[in-house]
CSV table of C-alpha atoms in Angstrom, one decimal:
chain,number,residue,atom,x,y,z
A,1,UNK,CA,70.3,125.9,102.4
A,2,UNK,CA,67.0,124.0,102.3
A,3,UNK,CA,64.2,125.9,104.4
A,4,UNK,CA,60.5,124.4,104.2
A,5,UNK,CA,58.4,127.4,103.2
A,6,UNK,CA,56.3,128.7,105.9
A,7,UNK,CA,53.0,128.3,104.4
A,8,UNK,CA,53.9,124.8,103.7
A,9,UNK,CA,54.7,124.5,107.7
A,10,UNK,CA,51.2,125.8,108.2
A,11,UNK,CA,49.3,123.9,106.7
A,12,UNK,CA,51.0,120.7,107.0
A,13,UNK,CA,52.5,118.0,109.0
A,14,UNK,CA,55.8,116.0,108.2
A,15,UNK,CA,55.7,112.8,107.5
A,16,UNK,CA,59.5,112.4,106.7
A,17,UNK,CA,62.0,112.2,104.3
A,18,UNK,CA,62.9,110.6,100.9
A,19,UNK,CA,66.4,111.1,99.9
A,20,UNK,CA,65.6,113.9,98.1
A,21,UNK,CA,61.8,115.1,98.7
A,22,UNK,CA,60.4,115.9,102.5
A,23,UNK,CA,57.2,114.1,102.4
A,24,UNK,CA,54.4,116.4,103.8
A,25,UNK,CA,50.5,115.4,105.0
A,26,UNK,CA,48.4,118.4,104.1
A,27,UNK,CA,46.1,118.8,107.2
A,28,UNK,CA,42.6,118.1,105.3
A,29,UNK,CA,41.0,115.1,106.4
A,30,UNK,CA,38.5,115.8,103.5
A,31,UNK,CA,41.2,113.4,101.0
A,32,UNK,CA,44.4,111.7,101.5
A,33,UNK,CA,46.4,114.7,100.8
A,34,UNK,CA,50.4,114.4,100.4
A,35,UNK,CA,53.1,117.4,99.0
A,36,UNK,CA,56.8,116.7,97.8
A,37,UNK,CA,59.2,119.4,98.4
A,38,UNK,CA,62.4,118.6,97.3
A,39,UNK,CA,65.2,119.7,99.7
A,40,UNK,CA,66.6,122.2,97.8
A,41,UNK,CA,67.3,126.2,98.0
A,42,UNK,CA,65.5,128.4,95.7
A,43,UNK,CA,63.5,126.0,92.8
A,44,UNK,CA,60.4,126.5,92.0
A,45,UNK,CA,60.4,124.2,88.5
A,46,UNK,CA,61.1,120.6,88.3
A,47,UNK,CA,62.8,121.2,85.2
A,48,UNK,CA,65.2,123.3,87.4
A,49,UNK,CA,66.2,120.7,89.3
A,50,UNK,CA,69.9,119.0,88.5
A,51,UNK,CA,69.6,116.3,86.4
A,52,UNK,CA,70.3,113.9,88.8
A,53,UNK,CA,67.8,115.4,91.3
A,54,UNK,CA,65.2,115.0,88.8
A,55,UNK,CA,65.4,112.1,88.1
A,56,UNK,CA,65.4,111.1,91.8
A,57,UNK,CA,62.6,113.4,92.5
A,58,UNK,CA,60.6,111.5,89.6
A,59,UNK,CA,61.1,108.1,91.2
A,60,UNK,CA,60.2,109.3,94.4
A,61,UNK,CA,57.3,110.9,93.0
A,62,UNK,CA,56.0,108.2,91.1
A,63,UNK,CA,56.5,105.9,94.0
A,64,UNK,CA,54.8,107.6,96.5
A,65,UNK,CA,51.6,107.9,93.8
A,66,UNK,CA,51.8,104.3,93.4
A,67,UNK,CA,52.1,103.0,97.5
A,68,UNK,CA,49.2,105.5,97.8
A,69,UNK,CA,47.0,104.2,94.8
A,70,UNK,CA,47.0,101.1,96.1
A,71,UNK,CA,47.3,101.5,99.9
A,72,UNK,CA,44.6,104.0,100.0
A,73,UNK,CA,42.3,102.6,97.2
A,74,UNK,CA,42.4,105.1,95.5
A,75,UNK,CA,39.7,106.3,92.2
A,76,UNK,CA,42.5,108.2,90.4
A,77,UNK,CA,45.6,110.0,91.7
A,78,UNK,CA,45.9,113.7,91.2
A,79,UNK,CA,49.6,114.9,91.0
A,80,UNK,CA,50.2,117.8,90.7
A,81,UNK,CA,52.7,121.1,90.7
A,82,UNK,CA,51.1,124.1,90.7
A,83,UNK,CA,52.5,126.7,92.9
A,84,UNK,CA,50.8,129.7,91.7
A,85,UNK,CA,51.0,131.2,95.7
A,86,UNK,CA,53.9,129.5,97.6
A,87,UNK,CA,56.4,129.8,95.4
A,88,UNK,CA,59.1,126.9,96.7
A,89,UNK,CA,58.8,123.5,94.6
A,90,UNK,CA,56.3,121.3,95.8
A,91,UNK,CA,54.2,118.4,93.9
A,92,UNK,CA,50.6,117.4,95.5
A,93,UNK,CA,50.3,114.1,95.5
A,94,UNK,CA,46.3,113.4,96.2
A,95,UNK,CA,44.1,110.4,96.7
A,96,UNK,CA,41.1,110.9,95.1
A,97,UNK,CA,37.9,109.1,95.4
A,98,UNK,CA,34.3,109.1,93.6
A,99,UNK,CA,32.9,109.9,97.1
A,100,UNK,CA,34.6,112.8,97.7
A,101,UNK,CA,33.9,116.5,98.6
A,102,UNK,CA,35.4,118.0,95.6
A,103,UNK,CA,34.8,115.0,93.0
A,104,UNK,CA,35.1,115.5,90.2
A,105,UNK,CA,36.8,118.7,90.2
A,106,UNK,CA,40.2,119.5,91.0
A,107,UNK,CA,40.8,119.8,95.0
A,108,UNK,CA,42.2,123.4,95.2
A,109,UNK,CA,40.0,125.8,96.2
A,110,UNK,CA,36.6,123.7,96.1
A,111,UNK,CA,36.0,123.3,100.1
A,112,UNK,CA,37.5,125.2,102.9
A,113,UNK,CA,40.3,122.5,104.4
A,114,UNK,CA,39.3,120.5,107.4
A,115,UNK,CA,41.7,119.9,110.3
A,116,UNK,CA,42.1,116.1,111.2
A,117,UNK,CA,41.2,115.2,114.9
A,118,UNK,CA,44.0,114.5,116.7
A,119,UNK,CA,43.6,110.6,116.4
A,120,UNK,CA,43.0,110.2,112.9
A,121,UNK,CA,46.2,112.5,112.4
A,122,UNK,CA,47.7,109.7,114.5
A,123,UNK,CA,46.3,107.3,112.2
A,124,UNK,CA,46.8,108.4,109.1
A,125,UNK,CA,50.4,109.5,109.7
A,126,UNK,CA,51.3,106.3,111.0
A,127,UNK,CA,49.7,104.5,108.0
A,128,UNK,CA,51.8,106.3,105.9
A,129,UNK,CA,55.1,106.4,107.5
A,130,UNK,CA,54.5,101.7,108.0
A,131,UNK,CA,53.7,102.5,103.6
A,132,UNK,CA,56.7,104.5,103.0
A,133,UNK,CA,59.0,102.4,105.8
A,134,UNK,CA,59.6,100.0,103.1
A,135,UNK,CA,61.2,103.0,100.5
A,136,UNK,CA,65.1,102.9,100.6
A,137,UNK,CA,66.3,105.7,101.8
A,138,UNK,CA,62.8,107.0,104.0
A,139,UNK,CA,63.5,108.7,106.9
A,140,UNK,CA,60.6,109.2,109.7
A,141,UNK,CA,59.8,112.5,110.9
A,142,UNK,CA,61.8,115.8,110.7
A,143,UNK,CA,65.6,115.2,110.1
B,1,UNK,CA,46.1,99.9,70.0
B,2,UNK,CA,46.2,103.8,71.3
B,3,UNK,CA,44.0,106.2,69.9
B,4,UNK,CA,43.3,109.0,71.2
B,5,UNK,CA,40.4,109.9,73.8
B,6,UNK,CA,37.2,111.2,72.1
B,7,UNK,CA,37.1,114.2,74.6
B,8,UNK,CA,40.7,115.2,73.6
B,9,UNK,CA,40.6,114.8,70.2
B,10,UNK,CA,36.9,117.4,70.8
B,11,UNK,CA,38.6,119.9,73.3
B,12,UNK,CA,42.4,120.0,71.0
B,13,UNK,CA,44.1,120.4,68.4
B,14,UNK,CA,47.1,117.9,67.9
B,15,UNK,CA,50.6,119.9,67.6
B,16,UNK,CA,52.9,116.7,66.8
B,17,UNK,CA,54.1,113.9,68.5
B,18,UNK,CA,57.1,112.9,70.6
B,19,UNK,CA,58.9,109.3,70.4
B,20,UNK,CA,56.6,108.8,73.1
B,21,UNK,CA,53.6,110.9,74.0
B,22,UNK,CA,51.0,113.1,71.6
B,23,UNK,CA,51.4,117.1,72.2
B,24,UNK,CA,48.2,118.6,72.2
B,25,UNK,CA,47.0,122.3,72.1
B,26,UNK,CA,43.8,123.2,74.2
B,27,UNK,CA,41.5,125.2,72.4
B,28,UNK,CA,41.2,127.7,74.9
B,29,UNK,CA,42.9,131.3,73.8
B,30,UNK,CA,43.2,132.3,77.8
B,31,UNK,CA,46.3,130.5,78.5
B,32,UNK,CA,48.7,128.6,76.5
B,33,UNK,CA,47.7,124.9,77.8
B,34,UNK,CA,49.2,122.0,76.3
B,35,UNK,CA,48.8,118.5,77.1
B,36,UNK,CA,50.4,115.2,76.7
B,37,UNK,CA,49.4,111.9,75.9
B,38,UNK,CA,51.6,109.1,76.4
B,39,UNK,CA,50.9,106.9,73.5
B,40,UNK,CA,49.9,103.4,74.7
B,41,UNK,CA,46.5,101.8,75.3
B,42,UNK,CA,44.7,101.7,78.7
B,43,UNK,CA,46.9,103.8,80.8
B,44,UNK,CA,45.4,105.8,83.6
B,45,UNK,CA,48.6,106.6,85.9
B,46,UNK,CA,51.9,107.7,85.1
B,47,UNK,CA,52.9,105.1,87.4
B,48,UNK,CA,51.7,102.3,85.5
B,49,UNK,CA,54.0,103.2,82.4
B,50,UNK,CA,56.8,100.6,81.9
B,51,UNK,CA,60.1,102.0,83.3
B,52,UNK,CA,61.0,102.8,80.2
B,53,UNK,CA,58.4,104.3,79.1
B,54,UNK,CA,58.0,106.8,81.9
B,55,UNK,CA,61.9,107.9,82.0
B,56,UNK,CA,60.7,109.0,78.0
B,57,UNK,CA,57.9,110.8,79.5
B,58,UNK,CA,59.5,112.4,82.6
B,59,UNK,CA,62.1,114.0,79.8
B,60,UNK,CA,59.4,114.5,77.3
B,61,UNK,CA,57.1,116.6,80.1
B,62,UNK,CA,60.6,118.1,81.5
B,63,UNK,CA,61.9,119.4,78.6
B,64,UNK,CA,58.4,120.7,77.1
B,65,UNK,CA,57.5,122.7,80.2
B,66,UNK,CA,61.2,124.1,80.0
B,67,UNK,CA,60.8,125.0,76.8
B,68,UNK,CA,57.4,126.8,76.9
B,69,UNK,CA,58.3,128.5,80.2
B,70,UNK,CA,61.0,130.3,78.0
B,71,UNK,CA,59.2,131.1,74.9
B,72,UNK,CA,56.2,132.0,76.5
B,73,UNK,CA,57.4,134.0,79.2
B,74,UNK,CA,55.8,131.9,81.7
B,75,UNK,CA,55.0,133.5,85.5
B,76,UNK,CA,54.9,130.0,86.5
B,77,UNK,CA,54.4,126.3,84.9
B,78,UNK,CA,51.6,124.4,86.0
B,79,UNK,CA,51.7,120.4,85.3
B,80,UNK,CA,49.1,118.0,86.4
B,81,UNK,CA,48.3,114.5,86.0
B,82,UNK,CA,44.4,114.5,86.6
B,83,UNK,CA,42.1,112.7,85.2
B,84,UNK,CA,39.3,112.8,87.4
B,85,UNK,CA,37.2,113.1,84.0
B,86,UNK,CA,38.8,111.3,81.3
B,87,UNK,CA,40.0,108.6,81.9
B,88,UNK,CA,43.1,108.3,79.1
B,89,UNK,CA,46.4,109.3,80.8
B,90,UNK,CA,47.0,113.1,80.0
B,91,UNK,CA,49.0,115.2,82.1
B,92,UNK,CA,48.7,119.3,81.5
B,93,UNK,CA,51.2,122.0,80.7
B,94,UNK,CA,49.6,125.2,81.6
B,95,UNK,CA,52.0,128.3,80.9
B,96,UNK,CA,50.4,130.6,83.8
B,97,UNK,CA,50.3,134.6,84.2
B,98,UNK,CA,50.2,137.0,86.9
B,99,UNK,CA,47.6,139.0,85.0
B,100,UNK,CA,45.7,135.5,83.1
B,101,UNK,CA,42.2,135.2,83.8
B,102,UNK,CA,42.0,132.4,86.8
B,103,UNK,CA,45.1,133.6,88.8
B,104,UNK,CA,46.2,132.3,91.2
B,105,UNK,CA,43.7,129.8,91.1
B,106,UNK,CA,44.1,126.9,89.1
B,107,UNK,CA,42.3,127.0,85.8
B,108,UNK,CA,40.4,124.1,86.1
B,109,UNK,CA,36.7,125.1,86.3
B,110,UNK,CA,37.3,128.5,86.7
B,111,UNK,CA,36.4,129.9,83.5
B,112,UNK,CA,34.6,128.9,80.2
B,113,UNK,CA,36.9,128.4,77.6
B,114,UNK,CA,37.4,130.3,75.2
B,115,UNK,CA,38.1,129.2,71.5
B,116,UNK,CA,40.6,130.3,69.3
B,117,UNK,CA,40.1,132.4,66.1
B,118,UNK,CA,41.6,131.0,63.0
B,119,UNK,CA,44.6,133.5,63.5
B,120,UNK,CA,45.5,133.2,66.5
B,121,UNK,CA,45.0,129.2,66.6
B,122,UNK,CA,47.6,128.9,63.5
B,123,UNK,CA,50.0,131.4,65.6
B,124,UNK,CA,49.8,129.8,68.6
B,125,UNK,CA,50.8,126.1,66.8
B,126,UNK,CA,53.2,127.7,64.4
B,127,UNK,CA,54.9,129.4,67.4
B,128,UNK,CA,55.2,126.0,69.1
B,129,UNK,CA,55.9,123.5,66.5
B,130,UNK,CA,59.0,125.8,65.5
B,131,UNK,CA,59.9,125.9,69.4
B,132,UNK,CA,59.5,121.8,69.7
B,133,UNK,CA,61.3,120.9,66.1
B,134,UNK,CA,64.3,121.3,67.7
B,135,UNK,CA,63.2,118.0,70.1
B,136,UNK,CA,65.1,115.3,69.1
B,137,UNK,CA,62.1,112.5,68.2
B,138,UNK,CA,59.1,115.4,67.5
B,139,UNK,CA,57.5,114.9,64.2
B,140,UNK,CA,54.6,117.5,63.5
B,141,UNK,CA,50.8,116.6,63.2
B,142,UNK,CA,49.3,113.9,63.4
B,143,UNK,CA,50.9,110.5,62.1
């Protein structure tokens, strides 16, 4: 039984859900900051992931880098899965930009995160969910 | 024409190649960190790989941070598609430690590397071109 970890619950908002991945915002309004978790009990590799569910999680993955590249004009896309503290599977998917606060370094750990105002949450999470409306199988909010 | 990125071919040593992407050993003795370079011209995402080609990648990237997870005893796999800095698609395989120096930070300007000795360099790729021989496609060195 899939239970979003509670760290990610913390720190994030949900944006909705791919077929297989919940699609999270991380609240940072320093960079357009998104995190997969496929909806799966106990993984904490992609390789662990059925064969099938990897190679769904993949084309959501890559999707969602792509709608964001261009949606967000982006610099460079960083994906990434770490998960060196919460230790359920989830991939960062972040828009980076030459401008930015932590540019060029990595994001994790540079600056302390920065909570959106409650109308560019609005904003951006409505941007997003118009972007990813278009994905077969998207789902808006919380199922 | 692909050839590889001046800063790679400075910072690593090339382990072999898969059909599709160059395995590459970072010359840094603190963690085992291996990187992979799909083999085409001008690519910056993983995203803009031809379907084809990023299926071959998704397994190639799968399959080696399986494998190294196992052989190295891995606490956790870190995998990354960067590139904030060079700008030739390379996506890292970082075997990660409870007790390695930047945990449970990622490594990325966390610590100087540190070079191999000759040993220790020859173990490491010996170790690892035994464990990836058994890839259907991998040819060792550089072709």
């Amino acid at each position: 039984m899939f239970e979003l970890h509670l760290q990610l619950q913390a720190d994030c908002v949900v944006v909705g859900d791919f077929e297989l991945c919940r699609v999270l915002l991380l609240n940072d309004c320093q960079y357009p900051w998104f995190v997969l978790v496929p909806r799966r009990a106990d993984m904490r590799e992609v390789f662990q992931l059925s064969d099938e569910d990897r190679a769904q999680f993949h084309r959501e993955s890559d999707c969602l880098a792509s709608l964001l590249c261009t949606a967000f004009s982006a610099d460079k896309m960083n994906v990434a899965a770490l998960g060196n503290m919460v230790p359920q599977l989830h991939v960062h998917h972040i828009v980076r930009y030459r401008t930015d606060a932590a540019w060029p370094a990595p994001v994790w750990g540079k600056m302390p995160a920065v909570p959106y105002e409650a109308d560019a949450l609005a904003q951006v999470l409505s941007k997003v969910r118009s972007l990813l409306s278009g994905v077969q199988g998207f789902v808006e909010g919380d199922r």
